[in-house]
Amino acid sequence: MAKIPHSLVSTFLILSIVLSFMILANAKSQRFARYLSPATLGLKKEKLSHLHFYFHDIVSGKNPTAVQIARADMTNTSSTGFGMVAMIDDPLTTRPELNSKLLGRAQGIYASASQSDLGLLMTMNFGFVEGKYNGSTLSVLGRNSVLSTVREMPIVGGSGLFRFARGYAQARTHTFDIKTGDAVVEYNVYVYHY
């Protein structure tokens, strides 16, 4: 049997070790998840903020801010409008009057999701355009029991100054015009964020 030179064995051993380290290093860089300190993302102390504004849901007139985009065959005969879906781009203002200062817009979808009562599935972003919150958003995903005096929906996230946001929004109908279907809703939002 032929003898393998010692230098070739050493070279093979060194290459094997280097290759093993390269495979391990690549495996670590390809990890799916890892733990981070919030400080590595520049996150400091968490704050609790209270936001107050009015939401204008306008379904009538030449320039509605909420438009129906889908309905089921049974929606017209349903007492709750079950199956109706609307897309919204509703103004958010400082006061209940539409011509008061614009703070942002509620953009998203609401849908009649209950066959037994007037319950809407709300999925929307509050996109702010005023002051230090300009460009920041809060995301709402929850149930809106429209006929309840106060409705509570979760804040499930956000962007900009509201990164890692969590909290809740309380909605209270300020006015509702039964002839047009237009509504003004007062919102109090309590949100933890960094």
CSV table of C-alpha atoms in Angstrom, one decimal:
chain,number,residue,atom,x,y,z
A,1,MET,CA,0.0,0.0,0.0
A,2,ALA,CA,1.3,3.5,-1.0
A,3,LYS,CA,2.2,5.9,1.8
A,4,ILE,CA,0.5,9.3,1.7
A,5,PRO,CA,2.9,12.1,2.2
A,6,HIS,CA,2.7,13.9,5.5
A,7,SER,CA,2.4,17.3,3.9
A,8,LEU,CA,-0.6,16.2,1.9
A,9,VAL,CA,-2.4,14.9,5.0
A,10,SER,CA,-1.7,18.2,6.8
A,11,THR,CA,-3.0,20.2,3.8
A,12,PHE,CA,-6.1,18.0,3.7
A,13,LEU,CA,-6.7,18.4,7.4
A,14,ILE,CA,-6.3,22.2,7.3
A,15,LEU,CA,-8.7,22.5,4.3
A,16,SER,CA,-11.2,20.3,6.1
A,17,ILE,CA,-11.1,22.5,9.1
A,18,VAL,CA,-11.4,25.7,7.1
A,19,LEU,CA,-14.3,24.3,5.1
A,20,SER,CA,-16.1,23.3,8.3
A,21,PHE,CA,-15.7,26.8,9.7
A,22,MET,CA,-17.0,28.3,6.4
A,23,ILE,CA,-20.1,26.0,6.5
A,24,LEU,CA,-20.8,26.9,10.2
A,25,ALA,CA,-20.3,30.6,9.5
A,26,ASN,CA,-22.7,30.4,6.5
A,27,ALA,CA,-25.2,28.4,8.6
A,28,LYS,CA,-25.2,31.1,11.3
A,29,SER,CA,-25.7,34.0,8.7
A,30,GLN,CA,-28.6,32.1,7.2
A,31,ARG,CA,-30.5,31.7,10.4
A,32,PHE,CA,-34.3,32.3,10.3
A,33,ALA,CA,-34.5,34.2,13.5
A,34,ARG,CA,-32.3,35.7,16.2
A,35,TYR,CA,-32.7,37.7,19.4
A,36,LEU,CA,-31.9,41.4,19.3
A,37,SER,CA,-31.5,44.1,21.9
A,38,PRO,CA,-34.0,46.9,21.2
A,39,ALA,CA,-31.1,49.3,21.5
A,40,THR,CA,-29.6,47.8,18.3
A,41,LEU,CA,-32.6,49.3,16.4
A,42,GLY,CA,-32.3,52.6,18.2
A,43,LEU,CA,-35.3,51.9,20.4
A,44,LYS,CA,-35.4,53.8,23.7
A,45,LYS,CA,-38.0,53.9,26.4
A,46,GLU,CA,-41.5,52.9,25.5
A,47,LYS,CA,-44.1,55.7,25.7
A,48,LEU,CA,-47.9,55.8,26.0
A,49,SER,CA,-49.7,58.3,23.8
A,50,HIS,CA,-53.3,59.4,23.6
A,51,LEU,CA,-54.6,60.7,20.3
A,52,HIS,CA,-58.0,62.3,19.8
A,53,PHE,CA,-59.6,63.0,16.4
A,54,TYR,CA,-62.8,62.8,14.4
A,55,PHE,CA,-63.3,60.3,11.5
A,56,HIS,CA,-65.6,61.4,8.7
A,57,ASP,CA,-67.3,58.5,6.8
A,58,ILE,CA,-69.0,60.1,3.8
A,59,VAL,CA,-71.0,57.7,1.6
A,60,SER,CA,-73.2,60.3,-0.1
A,61,GLY,CA,-72.6,63.1,-2.6
A,62,LYS,CA,-70.2,63.6,-5.5
A,63,ASN,CA,-67.0,62.8,-3.6
A,64,PRO,CA,-67.7,60.0,-1.1
A,65,THR,CA,-64.8,58.9,1.1
A,66,ALA,CA,-66.3,55.4,1.6
A,67,VAL,CA,-67.5,53.4,-1.4
A,68,GLN,CA,-69.0,49.9,-1.6
A,69,ILE,CA,-66.8,47.6,-3.6
A,70,ALA,CA,-68.5,44.2,-3.1
A,71,ARG,CA,-71.7,42.7,-1.8
A,72,ALA,CA,-73.2,39.2,-1.6
A,73,ASP,CA,-76.5,38.1,-3.3
A,74,MET,CA,-78.1,38.1,0.1
A,75,THR,CA,-76.8,41.5,1.2
A,76,ASN,CA,-79.9,43.4,0.1
A,77,THR,CA,-82.2,41.1,2.1
A,78,SER,CA,-80.0,40.9,5.2
A,79,SER,CA,-81.1,43.1,8.1
A,80,THR,CA,-77.4,43.7,8.9
A,81,GLY,CA,-76.1,44.2,5.3
A,82,PHE,CA,-74.1,41.0,5.8
A,83,GLY,CA,-71.6,40.6,3.0
A,84,MET,CA,-71.1,44.3,2.1
A,85,VAL,CA,-67.5,45.5,1.7
A,86,ALA,CA,-66.5,49.1,1.5
A,87,MET,CA,-63.2,50.8,0.8
A,88,ILE,CA,-62.4,53.9,2.8
A,89,ASP,CA,-60.2,57.0,2.5
A,90,ASP,CA,-61.8,59.0,5.4
A,91,PRO,CA,-60.5,62.3,6.7
A,92,LEU,CA,-59.3,62.6,10.3
A,93,THR,CA,-59.8,66.0,11.8
A,94,THR,CA,-59.3,67.9,15.0
A,95,ARG,CA,-62.9,68.8,15.5
A,96,PRO,CA,-66.2,67.2,14.3
A,97,GLU,CA,-66.6,69.8,11.5
A,98,LEU,CA,-65.2,68.5,8.2
A,99,ASN,CA,-63.5,71.8,7.5
A,100,SER,CA,-61.5,71.7,10.8
A,101,LYS,CA,-57.7,70.9,10.6
A,102,LEU,CA,-56.8,67.7,8.8
A,103,LEU,CA,-54.7,65.4,10.9
A,104,GLY,CA,-54.6,62.4,8.5
A,105,ARG,CA,-56.7,59.8,6.8
A,106,ALA,CA,-58.2,56.4,7.7
A,107,GLN,CA,-57.5,54.2,4.7
A,108,GLY,CA,-58.7,50.6,4.4
A,109,ILE,CA,-61.7,48.3,4.3
A,110,TYR,CA,-64.7,47.7,6.5
A,111,ALA,CA,-67.2,44.9,5.9
A,112,SER,CA,-70.5,43.8,7.4
A,113,ALA,CA,-69.4,40.6,9.1
A,114,SER,CA,-72.4,39.7,11.3
A,115,GLN,CA,-75.7,38.1,10.4
A,116,SER,CA,-77.3,38.9,13.8
A,117,ASP,CA,-76.2,42.5,14.5
A,118,LEU,CA,-74.6,45.5,12.9
A,119,GLY,CA,-70.9,44.4,13.3
A,120,LEU,CA,-68.2,45.5,11.0
A,121,LEU,CA,-64.8,44.0,10.4
A,122,MET,CA,-62.5,47.0,10.4
A,123,THR,CA,-59.0,46.8,8.8
A,124,MET,CA,-57.5,50.2,8.3
A,125,ASN,CA,-54.5,52.4,8.7
A,126,PHE,CA,-54.6,55.8,10.3
A,127,GLY,CA,-52.1,57.7,8.2
A,128,PHE,CA,-51.1,61.0,9.9
A,129,VAL,CA,-50.0,64.2,8.0
A,130,GLU,CA,-49.7,66.6,10.9
A,131,GLY,CA,-46.8,67.7,13.2
A,132,LYS,CA,-44.3,65.2,14.5
A,133,TYR,CA,-46.6,62.2,13.5
A,134,ASN,CA,-46.5,63.3,9.8
A,135,GLY,CA,-45.8,60.1,7.8
A,136,SER,CA,-46.4,57.8,10.7
A,137,THR,CA,-49.3,55.2,10.7
A,138,LEU,CA,-51.3,53.1,13.1
A,139,SER,CA,-53.0,49.9,12.0
A,140,VAL,CA,-56.4,48.8,13.3
A,141,LEU,CA,-57.8,45.3,12.9
A,142,GLY,CA,-61.0,44.5,14.8
A,143,ARG,CA,-64.7,44.3,15.3
A,144,ASN,CA,-66.8,47.5,15.3
A,145,SER,CA,-70.2,46.9,16.9
A,146,VAL,CA,-71.7,50.1,15.3
A,147,LEU,CA,-74.8,50.4,17.5
A,148,SER,CA,-72.8,50.2,20.7
A,149,THR,CA,-72.2,53.5,22.4
A,150,VAL,CA,-68.5,52.9,22.6
A,151,ARG,CA,-66.6,50.4,20.5
A,152,GLU,CA,-63.1,49.2,21.2
A,153,MET,CA,-60.8,48.0,18.5
A,154,PRO,CA,-57.1,46.9,18.8
A,155,ILE,CA,-54.2,48.7,17.5
A,156,VAL,CA,-52.0,46.0,16.0
A,157,GLY,CA,-49.0,47.9,14.8
A,158,GLY,CA,-47.7,51.0,13.1
A,159,SER,CA,-44.9,52.7,11.3
A,160,GLY,CA,-42.6,55.7,11.7
A,161,LEU,CA,-42.9,57.1,15.2
A,162,PHE,CA,-45.4,54.3,15.9
A,163,ARG,CA,-43.1,51.3,15.1
A,164,PHE,CA,-43.9,48.4,17.4
A,165,ALA,CA,-47.2,50.1,18.4
A,166,ARG,CA,-49.8,48.3,20.3
A,167,GLY,CA,-52.9,49.6,22.1
A,168,TYR,CA,-56.6,50.2,21.4
A,169,ALA,CA,-58.9,52.7,19.8
A,170,GLN,CA,-62.3,53.7,21.2
A,171,ALA,CA,-64.9,54.9,18.7
A,172,ARG,CA,-68.0,56.8,19.6
A,173,THR,CA,-70.5,58.0,17.0
A,174,HIS,CA,-70.7,61.8,17.1
A,175,THR,CA,-73.4,62.2,14.4
A,176,PHE,CA,-75.1,59.9,12.0
A,177,ASP,CA,-77.4,61.1,9.1
A,178,ILE,CA,-80.0,58.4,8.5
A,179,LYS,CA,-80.9,60.0,5.1
A,180,THR,CA,-77.4,60.0,3.7
A,181,GLY,CA,-75.6,57.4,5.7
A,182,ASP,CA,-72.8,59.8,6.5
A,183,ALA,CA,-71.2,59.6,9.9
A,184,VAL,CA,-68.8,61.4,12.1
A,185,VAL,CA,-67.1,59.2,14.7
A,186,GLU,CA,-65.0,60.4,17.6
A,187,TYR,CA,-61.8,58.4,18.2
A,188,ASN,CA,-59.7,58.2,21.3
A,189,VAL,CA,-56.6,56.1,20.7
A,190,TYR,CA,-54.3,54.9,23.4
A,191,VAL,CA,-51.0,53.5,22.0
A,192,TYR,CA,-47.7,52.2,23.4
A,193,HIS,CA,-44.8,52.9,21.1
A,194,TYR,CA,-41.1,53.8,21.1
